[in-house]
RNA sequence: AGUUCCAUGGUGUAAUGGUAGCACAACUGAUUUUGGUUCAGUUAGUCUUGGUUCGAAUCCAGGUGGAACUACCA
């Protein structure tokens, strides 16, 4: 039985449009980032939506850079955005820029002036704000509102020709200064900016505002469904007004609720602050909710896509538990990541009855979830590194690991029994002595003994050293943006912990940045960009579910 | 205050006038050479008041609560 997946509200609109033929049977979407920052997981939601819809309905999705503000936009951002979209697994039909349309947009503005629907205003930005009115008070007409068409045409051309300084004049649409929607109170549609543009260079010194660029760009590209986030809902009447006055292709805008996630922030302005103020190491810091940060941390594109699918699309404000993202990445990595052994917090274990100098090569499965995952060789010897937390001097009840007299299995090797241990003057365990059961070897265990615990290990003489970076949430509170004061006061001071001496099995010696593993019993880890063959560096992507930690916490 | 949008378990999201379901989280138990995975199960929800209707989460009206808007940013 194939259960029918229910449609989200945008899919319903599209299916209705398709059924009624309102868009001529076409679905054309676009993903319209402004190149003034790196993409984050919230953008991923929009990307999956826009590209996903195009794919589902045999349409196309454009990548369009909304580059109408030269003072904040840079080529570096354009490149990172393209890389991130591709990495997420999507291919755009056309790579476009709002700046491609500057000539057309200028012509549109001229048309509006000719229709008596736009005028050049000499007011300062403060004056315009002051006469805007408020939610309970209508605005006042500008003294320049009734300039005649010819004068407006001349002045606008002079603006374009660089006759005026920044801020000296603007072009405004003539709508209604008493409109209840503040955005329709004669919005500014062109402003003067003597700034170098990353694409058009110094060709222009006037630039269209968002409202005078976005809808028209959609229309030029014959976008059928222009999907954006809720905060643009008030812009829709303006979007429609320009299209109607200009008599151009009627694209339509639909709004959905943006993604919010616990323990992070999702505004480019705030993320930029973290970068600029050195709170993180860069846009791709593994603690950042950016696509590049998550990629570096070890997230798979597949996990992010699955996450976006799972959270759904609706119009109500939401706050997604970051735990859901972690679930998606575990689910993805559980299937794909090879298992290896790494000891993060080492303590030495000596097998007192194992011959000195002897070495065995054990063959272990790479991935029990993947029948075709293959095997690898892991060396075994008399001395082992094991995890400090896998030994308790006075074992708690239900502690199925090592302690005086207790038995465990060394993963893929032998069952061992703890006979003795050594402590230093501070009471720290320095060495654990065990005897192994030769007849309990993995694969042909004839000992007849069943132990409840299995622990991971790395042979001391064969171990490689690596640096491991452990990450915790970037913020201490669920919603830093809604707290009192500056959001940066809520940064988690312990969001990263660097372990400089982690012992890993030799099979990891040739790992390359981007490789992903499960460190057995610890979590998923990815080889960092900083990793070299001389110095291996791993990032913790996410831990395994740890029901023992939960049990231990209960006391 | 005005306008617009929204309201379903702890968190998300379905049910489109006809049995309130799914995922995550939480909690039991089984399996397990990862205290992982897998499997079985449990807890828990329609903001409120009226109306329409044989029947309302759904339609209507009023309340309540939340969000957004008052940049020469997008």
Coordinates of C-alpha atoms (C1' of nucleotides) in Angstrom, one line a residue:
Chain A
X1 CA 0.0 0.0 0.0
X2 CA 1.3 3.4 -0.9
X3 CA 0.2 6.0 1.6
X4 CA -0.5 9.4 0.1
X5 CA 1.8 12.1 1.4
X6 CA -0.3 15.1 2.3
X7 CA 0.5 18.3 0.5
X8 CA 1.7 21.5 2.1
X9 CA -0.3 24.6 1.4
X10 CA 2.0 25.8 -1.4
X11 CA 1.8 22.4 -3.2
X12 CA -2.0 22.8 -2.9
X13 CA -1.9 26.2 -4.6
X14 CA 0.4 24.8 -7.3
X15 CA -1.8 21.8 -8.0
X16 CA -4.8 24.0 -8.2
X17 CA -3.0 26.4 -10.6
X18 CA -2.0 23.4 -12.7
X19 CA -5.5 22.0 -12.7
X20 CA -7.0 25.3 -13.7
X21 CA -4.3 26.2 -16.1
X22 CA -3.6 29.6 -14.6
X23 CA 0.1 29.4 -15.2
X24 CA -0.2 27.7 -18.6
X25 CA 0.8 24.4 -17.0
X26 CA 4.1 25.8 -15.9
X27 CA 5.9 25.8 -12.6
X28 CA 8.8 28.2 -12.4
X29 CA 10.4 29.1 -9.1
X30 CA 13.5 30.9 -7.9
X31 CA 15.8 31.0 -5.0
X32 CA 16.8 34.6 -4.5
X33 CA 19.6 35.1 -1.9
X34 CA 21.2 38.5 -1.3
X35 CA 25.0 37.9 -1.6
X36 CA 25.8 39.6 1.7
X37 CA 26.4 36.6 3.9
X38 CA 26.7 32.8 3.9
X39 CA 23.7 30.5 3.6
X40 CA 22.4 28.9 6.8
X41 CA 20.0 26.1 7.6
X42 CA 17.0 28.5 7.2
X43 CA 18.0 29.1 3.7
X44 CA 18.3 25.3 3.2
X45 CA 14.6 25.1 4.0
X46 CA 13.9 27.7 1.3
X47 CA 16.2 26.0 -1.2
X48 CA 14.7 22.5 -0.6
X49 CA 11.2 24.1 -1.1
X50 CA 11.9 26.1 -4.2
X51 CA 14.1 23.5 -6.0
X52 CA 12.0 20.7 -4.6
X53 CA 8.8 22.1 -6.0
X54 CA 10.3 22.7 -9.4
X55 CA 11.5 19.2 -9.5
X56 CA 8.2 17.7 -8.3
X57 CA 6.1 19.5 -10.8
X58 CA 8.6 19.2 -13.8
X59 CA 9.4 22.9 -13.7
X60 CA 12.5 24.9 -13.2
X61 CA 14.2 26.8 -10.5
X62 CA 16.5 29.8 -11.0
X63 CA 19.3 30.9 -8.8
X64 CA 18.9 34.7 -8.7
X65 CA 21.1 36.9 -6.7
X66 CA 19.2 39.9 -5.3
X67 CA 22.1 42.3 -5.6
X68 CA 20.6 45.7 -5.5
X69 CA 22.6 47.1 -2.7
X70 CA 26.3 47.4 -3.7
X71 CA 27.5 48.5 -0.3
X72 CA 26.9 45.1 1.4
X73 CA 27.3 42.6 -1.4
X74 CA 30.4 40.8 -2.4
X75 CA 31.6 38.2 -4.9
X76 CA 32.9 36.0 -2.1
X77 CA 29.3 35.5 -1.0
X78 CA 28.2 34.7 -4.5
X79 CA 30.7 31.9 -4.7
X80 CA 29.9 30.4 -1.3
X81 CA 26.2 30.5 -2.1
X82 CA 26.7 28.6 -5.4
X83 CA 28.9 26.1 -3.7
X84 CA 26.4 25.5 -0.9
X85 CA 23.4 25.1 -3.2
X86 CA 25.3 22.6 -5.3
X87 CA 26.5 20.7 -2.3
X88 CA 22.9 20.4 -1.1
X89 CA 22.3 18.6 -4.3
X90 CA 20.4 21.1 -6.4
X91 CA 21.0 22.4 -9.9
X92 CA 19.6 25.7 -11.0
X93 CA 18.2 26.2 -14.5
X94 CA 19.8 29.7 -14.8
X95 CA 22.2 31.7 -12.8
X96 CA 20.8 35.2 -12.7
X97 CA 21.3 38.5 -11.0
X98 CA 18.9 41.3 -10.3
X99 CA 21.6 43.5 -11.6
X100 CA 21.2 42.0 -15.0
X101 CA 17.9 43.9 -15.1
X102 CA 19.1 47.3 -14.1
X103 CA 18.5 48.8 -17.6
X104 CA 15.0 47.3 -17.7
X105 CA 14.3 48.4 -14.2
X106 CA 15.3 51.9 -15.1
X107 CA 13.0 51.8 -18.0
X108 CA 10.2 50.6 -15.7
X109 CA 10.8 53.5 -13.4
X110 CA 10.6 55.9 -16.4
X111 CA 7.3 54.4 -17.4
X112 CA 5.9 54.9 -13.9
X113 CA 7.0 58.6 -14.0
X114 CA 5.3 59.0 -17.4
X115 CA 2.1 57.6 -16.0
X116 CA 2.3 60.1 -13.2
X117 CA 2.9 57.3 -10.7
X118 CA 6.4 58.2 -9.5
X119 CA 8.2 61.4 -8.5
X120 CA 11.6 62.7 -7.6
X121 CA 11.7 63.8 -3.9
X122 CA 14.4 66.1 -2.6
X123 CA 13.4 65.4 1.0
X124 CA 16.1 64.0 3.3
X125 CA 15.7 60.5 4.7
X126 CA 14.7 62.0 8.1
X127 CA 12.0 64.1 6.5
X128 CA 10.6 61.2 4.7
X129 CA 10.6 59.1 7.8
X130 CA 8.9 62.0 9.7
X131 CA 6.1 62.4 7.2
X132 CA 5.5 58.7 6.9
X133 CA 3.0 58.8 9.7
X134 CA 2.5 55.8 11.9
X135 CA 0.1 52.9 12.4
X136 CA -2.6 55.1 13.7
X137 CA -1.7 58.3 11.9
X138 CA -1.7 59.0 8.1
X139 CA 1.4 60.4 6.5
X140 CA 1.8 63.8 4.9
X141 CA 2.4 64.4 1.2
X142 CA 5.8 65.5 0.3
X143 CA 6.1 69.0 -1.0
X144 CA 7.7 67.5 -4.2
X145 CA 4.9 65.1 -4.8
X146 CA 3.2 67.1 -7.5
X147 CA 6.2 67.8 -9.7
X148 CA 5.2 67.4 -13.4
X149 CA 6.2 64.5 -15.5
X150 CA 8.8 66.3 -17.5
X151 CA 10.6 67.7 -14.5
X152 CA 10.5 64.2 -12.9
X153 CA 11.9 62.7 -16.0
X154 CA 14.7 65.2 -16.2
X155 CA 15.6 65.0 -12.5
X156 CA 15.6 61.2 -12.6
X157 CA 17.9 61.2 -15.5
X158 CA 20.2 63.6 -13.7
X159 CA 20.2 61.3 -10.8
X160 CA 21.3 58.5 -13.0
X161 CA 23.9 60.7 -14.6
X162 CA 25.5 61.3 -11.3
X163 CA 24.6 65.0 -10.9
X164 CA 23.6 64.5 -7.3
X165 CA 25.2 63.2 -4.2
X166 CA 24.1 60.2 -2.1
X167 CA 20.9 60.9 -0.4
X168 CA 20.2 64.2 -2.2
X169 CA 17.2 62.9 -4.1
X170 CA 15.2 59.7 -4.3
X171 CA 12.5 58.4 -6.7
X172 CA 9.3 57.5 -5.0
X173 CA 6.2 55.7 -6.2
X174 CA 3.1 57.8 -5.9
X175 CA 0.6 55.5 -4.1
X176 CA -1.3 56.8 -1.1
X177 CA 0.2 58.6 1.9
X178 CA -2.8 57.6 4.0
X179 CA -2.7 53.9 3.2
X180 CA -3.1 51.7 6.3
X181 CA -0.1 49.6 5.0
X182 CA 2.9 51.8 5.6
X183 CA 4.8 50.3 2.8
X184 CA 2.3 51.8 0.3
X185 CA 2.9 55.3 1.6
X186 CA 4.9 56.5 -1.4
X187 CA 7.7 54.0 -1.0
X188 CA 11.2 54.9 -2.2
X189 CA 12.0 52.9 -5.3
X190 CA 15.4 54.3 -6.4
X191 CA 18.2 55.8 -4.3
X192 CA 21.6 57.3 -5.2
X193 CA 24.6 55.3 -4.1
X194 CA 27.9 56.2 -5.6
X195 CA 29.3 52.8 -4.9
X196 CA 31.1 50.1 -6.8
X197 CA 28.9 47.2 -7.7
X198 CA 30.3 43.6 -7.8
X199 CA 28.8 43.0 -11.2
X200 CA 28.0 46.4 -12.9
X201 CA 31.1 48.2 -11.6
X202 CA 30.6 51.9 -11.8
X203 CA 28.0 51.9 -14.5
X204 CA 25.3 53.0 -12.1
X205 CA 25.1 55.4 -9.2
X206 CA 21.4 54.8 -8.7
X207 CA 20.0 51.5 -7.5
X208 CA 16.5 50.1 -7.2
X209 CA 15.1 49.2 -3.8
X210 CA 14.0 45.6 -3.1
X211 CA 10.4 46.4 -3.7
X212 CA 11.1 47.8 -7.1
X213 CA 13.4 45.0 -8.1
X214 CA 12.1 41.7 -6.8
X215 CA 8.7 41.5 -8.3
X216 CA 9.8 42.8 -11.6
X217 CA 12.7 40.4 -11.7
X218 CA 10.2 37.6 -11.0
X219 CA 8.0 38.9 -13.8
X220 CA 10.9 39.1 -16.3
X221 CA 11.8 35.5 -15.5
X222 CA 8.1 34.6 -15.7
X223 CA 8.2 33.1 -12.2
X224 CA 4.9 31.4 -11.5
X225 CA 5.2 31.0 -7.8
X226 CA 7.4 33.4 -6.0
X227 CA 7.9 31.9 -2.5
X228 CA 9.3 33.9 0.3
X229 CA 9.1 34.2 4.1
X230 CA 6.3 35.6 6.2
X231 CA 7.9 39.0 6.8
X232 CA 7.4 39.9 3.2
X233 CA 3.6 39.5 3.4
X234 CA 3.1 43.2 3.8
X235 CA 5.1 43.8 0.6
X236 CA 2.7 41.7 -1.5
X237 CA 0.3 44.5 -2.2
X238 CA 3.2 46.6 -3.5
X239 CA 4.5 43.6 -5.4
X240 CA 1.2 43.3 -7.1
X241 CA 0.8 47.1 -7.6
X242 CA 4.0 47.5 -9.6
X243 CA 3.2 44.5 -11.8
X244 CA -0.3 45.8 -12.4
X245 CA 0.9 49.4 -13.2
X246 CA 3.7 48.2 -15.4
X247 CA 1.4 45.7 -17.1
X248 CA 3.9 42.9 -17.0
X249 CA 3.8 39.1 -16.5
X250 CA 1.8 38.5 -13.3
X251 CA 4.0 36.5 -11.0
X252 CA 2.5 35.8 -7.6
X253 CA 4.0 35.8 -4.2
X254 CA 3.3 33.3 -1.5
X255 CA 4.7 33.4 2.0
X256 CA 5.7 30.6 4.5
X257 CA 7.1 30.7 8.0
X258 CA 10.9 30.8 8.2
X259 CA 12.8 28.2 10.2
X260 CA 13.8 28.9 13.8
X261 CA 15.9 26.5 15.7
X262 CA 16.7 26.1 19.4
X263 CA 20.1 27.2 20.8
X264 CA 21.1 29.2 17.7
X265 CA 20.4 32.4 15.9
X266 CA 19.3 32.5 12.3
X267 CA 19.8 36.1 11.1
X268 CA 22.6 37.0 8.8
X269 CA 23.1 40.2 10.7
X270 CA 23.7 38.3 13.9
X271 CA 25.8 35.6 12.3
X272 CA 27.9 38.3 10.6
X273 CA 28.5 39.9 14.1
X274 CA 29.7 36.6 15.5
X275 CA 32.1 36.3 12.6
X276 CA 33.3 39.9 12.7
X277 CA 33.8 40.0 16.5
X278 CA 35.7 36.7 16.5
X279 CA 33.1 34.8 18.6
X280 CA 33.6 32.1 16.0
X281 CA 36.4 31.3 13.7
X282 CA 34.5 32.2 10.5
X283 CA 31.3 31.6 8.6
X284 CA 32.3 27.9 8.3
X285 CA 33.0 27.5 12.0
X286 CA 31.5 24.0 12.8
X287 CA 29.3 25.6 15.5
X288 CA 27.6 27.9 13.0
X289 CA 24.2 27.0 11.6
X290 CA 25.6 27.9 8.2
X291 CA 25.6 25.3 5.4
X292 CA 29.4 25.6 5.2
X293 CA 29.7 25.2 9.0
X294 CA 27.5 22.2 9.1
X295 CA 29.4 20.7 6.1
X296 CA 32.7 21.2 7.9
X297 CA 31.2 19.7 11.1
X298 CA 30.3 16.5 9.2
X299 CA 26.6 16.9 8.4
X300 CA 25.6 15.2 5.2
X301 CA 23.5 17.0 2.5
X302 CA 21.2 14.1 2.7
X303 CA 20.6 14.7 6.4
X304 CA 19.8 18.4 5.8
X305 CA 17.4 17.6 3.0
X306 CA 15.7 15.0 5.2
X307 CA 15.4 17.5 8.0
X308 CA 13.8 20.1 5.7
X309 CA 11.4 17.5 4.5
X310 CA 10.5 16.5 8.1
X311 CA 9.9 20.0 9.5
X312 CA 7.3 20.7 6.8
X313 CA 6.1 24.0 5.4
X314 CA 3.3 26.1 6.9
X315 CA 2.4 29.7 7.9
X316 CA 2.7 29.6 11.6
X317 CA 5.7 30.7 13.6
X318 CA 7.8 27.7 14.7
X319 CA 10.8 26.8 16.8
X320 CA 12.3 23.5 15.8
X321 CA 14.1 21.5 18.4
X322 CA 17.8 21.2 17.3
X323 CA 17.4 17.6 18.5
X324 CA 15.4 16.9 15.3
X325 CA 18.3 18.0 13.2
X326 CA 20.6 15.7 15.2
X327 CA 18.2 12.8 14.8
X328 CA 18.3 13.3 11.0
X329 CA 22.1 13.4 10.9
X330 CA 22.4 10.3 13.0
X331 CA 20.0 8.5 10.8
X332 CA 22.0 9.4 7.8
X333 CA 25.4 8.7 9.2
X334 CA 24.3 5.4 10.9
X335 CA 23.8 4.1 7.4
X336 CA 26.8 5.5 5.7
X337 CA 29.7 6.1 8.2
X338 CA 32.4 3.5 8.7
X339 CA 33.0 2.4 12.3
X340 CA 36.4 3.0 13.8
X341 CA 37.9 3.0 17.3
X342 CA 39.2 6.1 18.9
X343 CA 39.9 6.7 22.6
X344 CA 39.2 10.3 23.6
X345 CA 40.2 10.2 27.2
X346 CA 42.8 7.5 27.4
X347 CA 43.9 5.3 30.3
X348 CA 46.3 2.4 29.9
X349 CA 45.2 -1.2 30.1
X350 CA 47.7 -4.0 30.4
X351 CA 46.8 -7.6 29.6
X352 CA 49.1 -9.3 32.1
X353 CA 48.8 -12.8 30.6
X354 CA 49.2 -11.7 27.0
X355 CA 52.8 -12.4 25.6
X356 CA 55.0 -9.4 25.5
X357 CA 55.8 -8.3 21.9
X358 CA 53.0 -10.4 20.4
X359 CA 50.7 -8.7 17.9
X360 CA 47.5 -10.0 16.3
X361 CA 45.7 -8.6 13.3
X362 CA 42.0 -8.7 13.8
X363 CA 39.5 -8.2 11.0
X364 CA 36.6 -6.0 12.0
X365 CA 33.4 -5.0 10.1
X366 CA 33.4 -1.4 8.8
X367 CA 29.7 -1.0 9.2
X368 CA 27.3 -3.5 10.6
X369 CA 24.4 -1.6 8.9
X370 CA 26.0 -2.1 5.5
X371 CA 26.5 -5.7 4.3
X372 CA 28.8 -4.4 1.5
X373 CA 30.8 -2.2 3.9
X374 CA 33.8 -4.5 4.0
X375 CA 36.3 -5.0 6.8
X376 CA 39.6 -3.6 8.0
X377 CA 42.5 -4.8 9.9
X378 CA 43.0 -3.7 13.5
X379 CA 46.2 -4.6 15.4
X380 CA 45.9 -6.0 18.9
X381 CA 48.7 -6.2 21.5
X382 CA 49.5 -6.5 25.2
X383 CA 48.9 -2.8 26.0
X384 CA 45.8 -0.9 25.1
X385 CA 44.3 2.5 25.5
X386 CA 40.8 2.5 26.8
X387 CA 38.3 5.2 27.7
X388 CA 38.8 6.5 31.3
X389 CA 35.1 6.5 31.8
X390 CA 34.9 2.8 31.0
X391 CA 36.5 2.0 34.4
X392 CA 35.0 2.6 37.9
X393 CA 36.9 1.9 41.0
X394 CA 33.6 1.4 42.8
X395 CA 31.2 0.4 40.1
X396 CA 27.7 1.7 40.3
X397 CA 24.9 -0.8 39.9
X398 CA 24.1 -1.6 36.3
X399 CA 27.6 -0.4 35.3
X400 CA 28.4 -3.0 32.6
X401 CA 32.0 -2.0 32.1
X402 CA 35.3 -2.4 33.9
X403 CA 35.9 -2.4 37.6
X404 CA 37.7 -4.7 40.1
X405 CA 36.7 -8.2 39.3
X406 CA 34.4 -7.2 36.4
X407 CA 34.5 -8.7 32.9
X408 CA 34.0 -7.0 29.5
X409 CA 34.7 -7.8 25.9
X410 CA 37.2 -5.7 24.0
X411 CA 35.3 -5.0 20.8
X412 CA 36.2 -7.6 18.1
X413 CA 38.8 -9.2 20.4
X414 CA 38.8 -11.0 23.7
X415 CA 36.9 -11.0 26.9
X416 CA 39.0 -9.6 29.7
X417 CA 38.8 -9.6 33.5
X418 CA 40.0 -6.8 35.7
X419 CA 42.5 -8.0 38.3
X420 CA 44.1 -4.9 39.6
X421 CA 44.7 -1.2 39.0
X422 CA 47.2 1.5 39.9
X423 CA 46.6 5.0 41.2
X424 CA 48.9 8.1 41.5
X425 CA 49.2 10.2 44.6
X426 CA 46.1 12.3 43.6
X427 CA 44.0 9.2 43.3
X428 CA 43.8 9.2 39.5
X429 CA 43.8 5.8 37.9
X430 CA 47.0 5.3 36.0
X431 CA 47.0 1.7 34.8
X432 CA 44.5 -1.1 34.8
X433 CA 45.6 -4.7 34.9
X434 CA 43.5 -7.4 33.3
X435 CA 43.8 -11.0 32.1
X436 CA 42.4 -12.1 28.9
X437 CA 40.6 -15.3 28.0
X438 CA 42.4 -16.8 25.1
X439 CA 39.4 -19.0 24.2
X440 CA 37.0 -16.0 23.9
X441 CA 38.3 -14.6 20.7
X442 CA 35.7 -12.9 18.5
X443 CA 34.4 -15.2 15.9
X444 CA 35.4 -18.4 17.6
X445 CA 34.5 -17.9 21.2
X446 CA 34.4 -21.3 23.1
X447 CA 34.5 -19.8 26.5
X448 CA 30.8 -20.1 27.1
X449 CA 30.9 -16.8 28.9
X450 CA 28.5 -14.0 28.2
X451 CA 29.4 -10.5 29.3
X452 CA 27.0 -7.5 29.2
X453 CA 29.5 -4.9 28.2
X454 CA 31.7 -4.3 25.2
X455 CA 34.3 -1.5 25.1
X456 CA 36.4 0.0 22.4
X457 CA 40.2 0.2 22.5
X458 CA 43.3 1.1 20.6
X459 CA 46.6 -0.8 20.8
X460 CA 49.3 1.4 22.4
X461 CA 52.2 0.6 20.1
X462 CA 50.0 1.0 17.0
X463 CA 48.0 4.1 18.0
X464 CA 48.1 7.3 16.0
X465 CA 47.6 10.6 17.8
X466 CA 44.9 13.0 16.7
X467 CA 43.3 16.3 17.8
X468 CA 39.6 16.1 18.3
X469 CA 37.3 19.1 18.6
X470 CA 34.1 18.6 20.6
X471 CA 31.2 21.0 20.1
X472 CA 28.3 21.9 22.2
X473 CA 25.5 24.3 21.4
X474 CA 26.6 27.8 20.6
X475 CA 24.1 29.4 23.0
X476 CA 23.1 28.6 26.5
X477 CA 19.4 29.4 26.0
X478 CA 16.8 28.1 23.6
X479 CA 16.0 31.3 22.0
X480 CA 18.8 33.9 22.4
X481 CA 17.0 36.5 20.2
X482 CA 14.0 36.7 22.5
X483 CA 16.1 37.1 25.7
X484 CA 16.7 40.4 27.5
X485 CA 19.7 42.4 26.3
X486 CA 22.2 41.5 23.6
X487 CA 22.0 38.0 22.2
X488 CA 25.8 37.6 22.6
X489 CA 25.4 37.6 26.4
X490 CA 24.0 34.1 25.9
X491 CA 26.8 32.6 24.1
X492 CA 27.9 29.3 25.6
X493 CA 31.5 29.8 26.8
X494 CA 32.1 26.0 26.5
X495 CA 30.8 25.5 23.0
X496 CA 34.1 24.0 21.9
X497 CA 36.5 21.7 23.7
X498 CA 39.8 20.6 22.1
X499 CA 41.3 17.3 23.0
X500 CA 44.9 17.3 21.8
X501 CA 45.8 13.7 22.5
X502 CA 43.3 11.3 21.2
X503 CA 44.4 7.8 20.2
X504 CA 43.0 6.4 17.0
X505 CA 43.5 3.1 15.2
X506 CA 46.1 3.2 12.4
X507 CA 43.5 2.7 9.7
X508 CA 42.7 6.4 10.0
X509 CA 46.2 7.5 9.1
X510 CA 45.3 8.5 5.5
X511 CA 42.0 10.2 6.2
X512 CA 41.2 13.4 4.2
X513 CA 39.1 16.4 5.1
X514 CA 35.4 15.7 4.7
X515 CA 35.7 11.9 5.6
X516 CA 33.1 10.9 8.1
X517 CA 33.3 8.1 10.7
X518 CA 31.5 6.7 13.7
X519 CA 34.0 6.6 16.5
X520 CA 32.6 3.4 18.1
X521 CA 30.4 4.1 21.1
X522 CA 31.2 7.9 21.0
X523 CA 29.6 9.5 18.1
X524 CA 30.0 10.7 14.5
X525 CA 33.2 12.5 13.6
X526 CA 34.5 14.2 10.5
X527 CA 38.0 15.0 9.4
X528 CA 38.4 18.7 9.6
X529 CA 39.7 21.1 6.9
X530 CA 42.7 21.7 9.2
X531 CA 43.7 18.1 9.1
X532 CA 47.0 17.0 7.5
X533 CA 48.9 13.7 7.4
X534 CA 51.2 15.2 10.0
X535 CA 48.5 16.3 12.3
X536 CA 45.1 14.7 12.1
X537 CA 42.1 16.8 13.3
X538 CA 38.5 15.6 13.7
X539 CA 35.3 17.4 14.5
X540 CA 32.6 15.8 16.5
X541 CA 29.5 16.0 14.3
X542 CA 27.0 14.6 16.9
X543 CA 27.1 12.1 19.7
X544 CA 25.4 8.7 19.7
X545 CA 22.3 8.4 21.8
X546 CA 23.6 7.7 25.2
X547 CA 21.0 5.9 27.4
X548 CA 23.7 5.0 30.0
X549 CA 24.5 8.7 30.5
X550 CA 20.8 9.2 31.1
X551 CA 20.6 6.3 33.5
X552 CA 23.7 7.5 35.4
X553 CA 22.2 11.0 35.7
X554 CA 19.2 9.5 37.5
X555 CA 21.6 8.3 40.1
Chain B
rA1 C1' -3.9 51.9 18.6
rG2 C1' -4.3 50.6 12.8
rU3 C1' -3.4 46.8 9.2
rU4 C1' -2.0 41.9 8.0
rC5 C1' -1.0 36.9 9.3
rC6 C1' -1.4 32.8 12.7
rA7 C1' -3.6 29.3 16.8
rU8 C1' -4.0 20.8 16.8
rG9 C1' 0.1 16.4 22.4
rG10 C1' 6.5 19.0 25.2
rU11 C1' 8.3 20.4 19.7
rG12 C1' 6.9 20.2 14.5
rU13 C1' 3.2 18.7 11.1
rA14 C1' -1.5 16.0 8.9
rA15 C1' -6.8 15.3 8.8
rU16 C1' -9.9 20.2 3.2
rG17 C1' -17.9 18.9 7.2
rG18 C1' -17.8 12.2 8.8
rU19 C1' -12.8 7.2 13.5
rA20 C1' -7.8 13.5 15.5
rG21 C1' -2.9 10.6 12.6
rC22 C1' 2.6 10.8 11.7
rA23 C1' 7.7 12.3 13.2
rC24 C1' 11.0 14.0 17.1
rA25 C1' 11.2 14.1 22.4
rA26 C1' 9.9 11.3 27.0
rC27 C1' 8.9 6.6 29.3
rU28 C1' 8.4 0.6 29.3
rG29 C1' 10.2 -3.9 27.4
rA30 C1' 12.7 -7.3 23.6
rU31 C1' 17.1 -8.0 20.6
rU32 C1' 22.3 -6.7 20.3
rU33 C1' 30.2 -8.3 20.5
rU34 C1' 28.5 -0.2 19.9
rG35 C1' 24.4 1.2 26.9
rG36 C1' 24.4 2.5 19.1
rU37 C1' 21.0 0.3 15.5
rU38 C1' 16.5 -2.5 15.1
rC39 C1' 11.7 -4.1 17.0
rA40 C1' 7.2 -3.9 20.2
rG41 C1' 4.5 -0.8 23.3
rU42 C1' 3.0 3.6 26.8
rU43 C1' 2.0 8.8 28.0
rA44 C1' 0.2 13.2 25.8
rG45 C1' -3.4 17.5 21.7
rU46 C1' -7.9 20.6 18.5
rC47 C1' -6.9 28.6 22.7
rU48 C1' -12.1 30.2 24.4
rU49 C1' -17.5 31.4 24.0
rG50 C1' -21.5 31.2 20.9
rG51 C1' -23.8 30.0 16.1
rU52 C1' -24.8 26.9 11.4
rU53 C1' -25.3 21.4 10.8
rC54 C1' -27.7 14.8 11.8
rG55 C1' -22.5 15.7 12.5
rA56 C1' -17.3 21.0 13.4
rA57 C1' -10.1 20.8 14.4
rU58 C1' -12.4 22.2 9.7
rC59 C1' -17.7 26.9 8.1
rC60 C1' -19.6 31.8 10.6
rA61 C1' -19.3 35.7 14.7
rG62 C1' -17.2 37.5 19.1
rG63 C1' -13.3 37.1 22.6
rU64 C1' -8.2 35.6 24.1
rG65 C1' -3.2 34.8 22.9
rG66 C1' 1.1 35.2 19.6
rA67 C1' 3.8 37.3 15.3
rA68 C1' 4.9 40.9 11.6
rC69 C1' 4.9 46.1 9.6
rU70 C1' 6.2 52.4 10.8
rA71 C1' 15.1 51.4 6.7
rC72 C1' 17.4 55.7 0.9
rC73 C1' 18.3 46.8 4.0
rA74 C1' 16.7 42.4 1.7

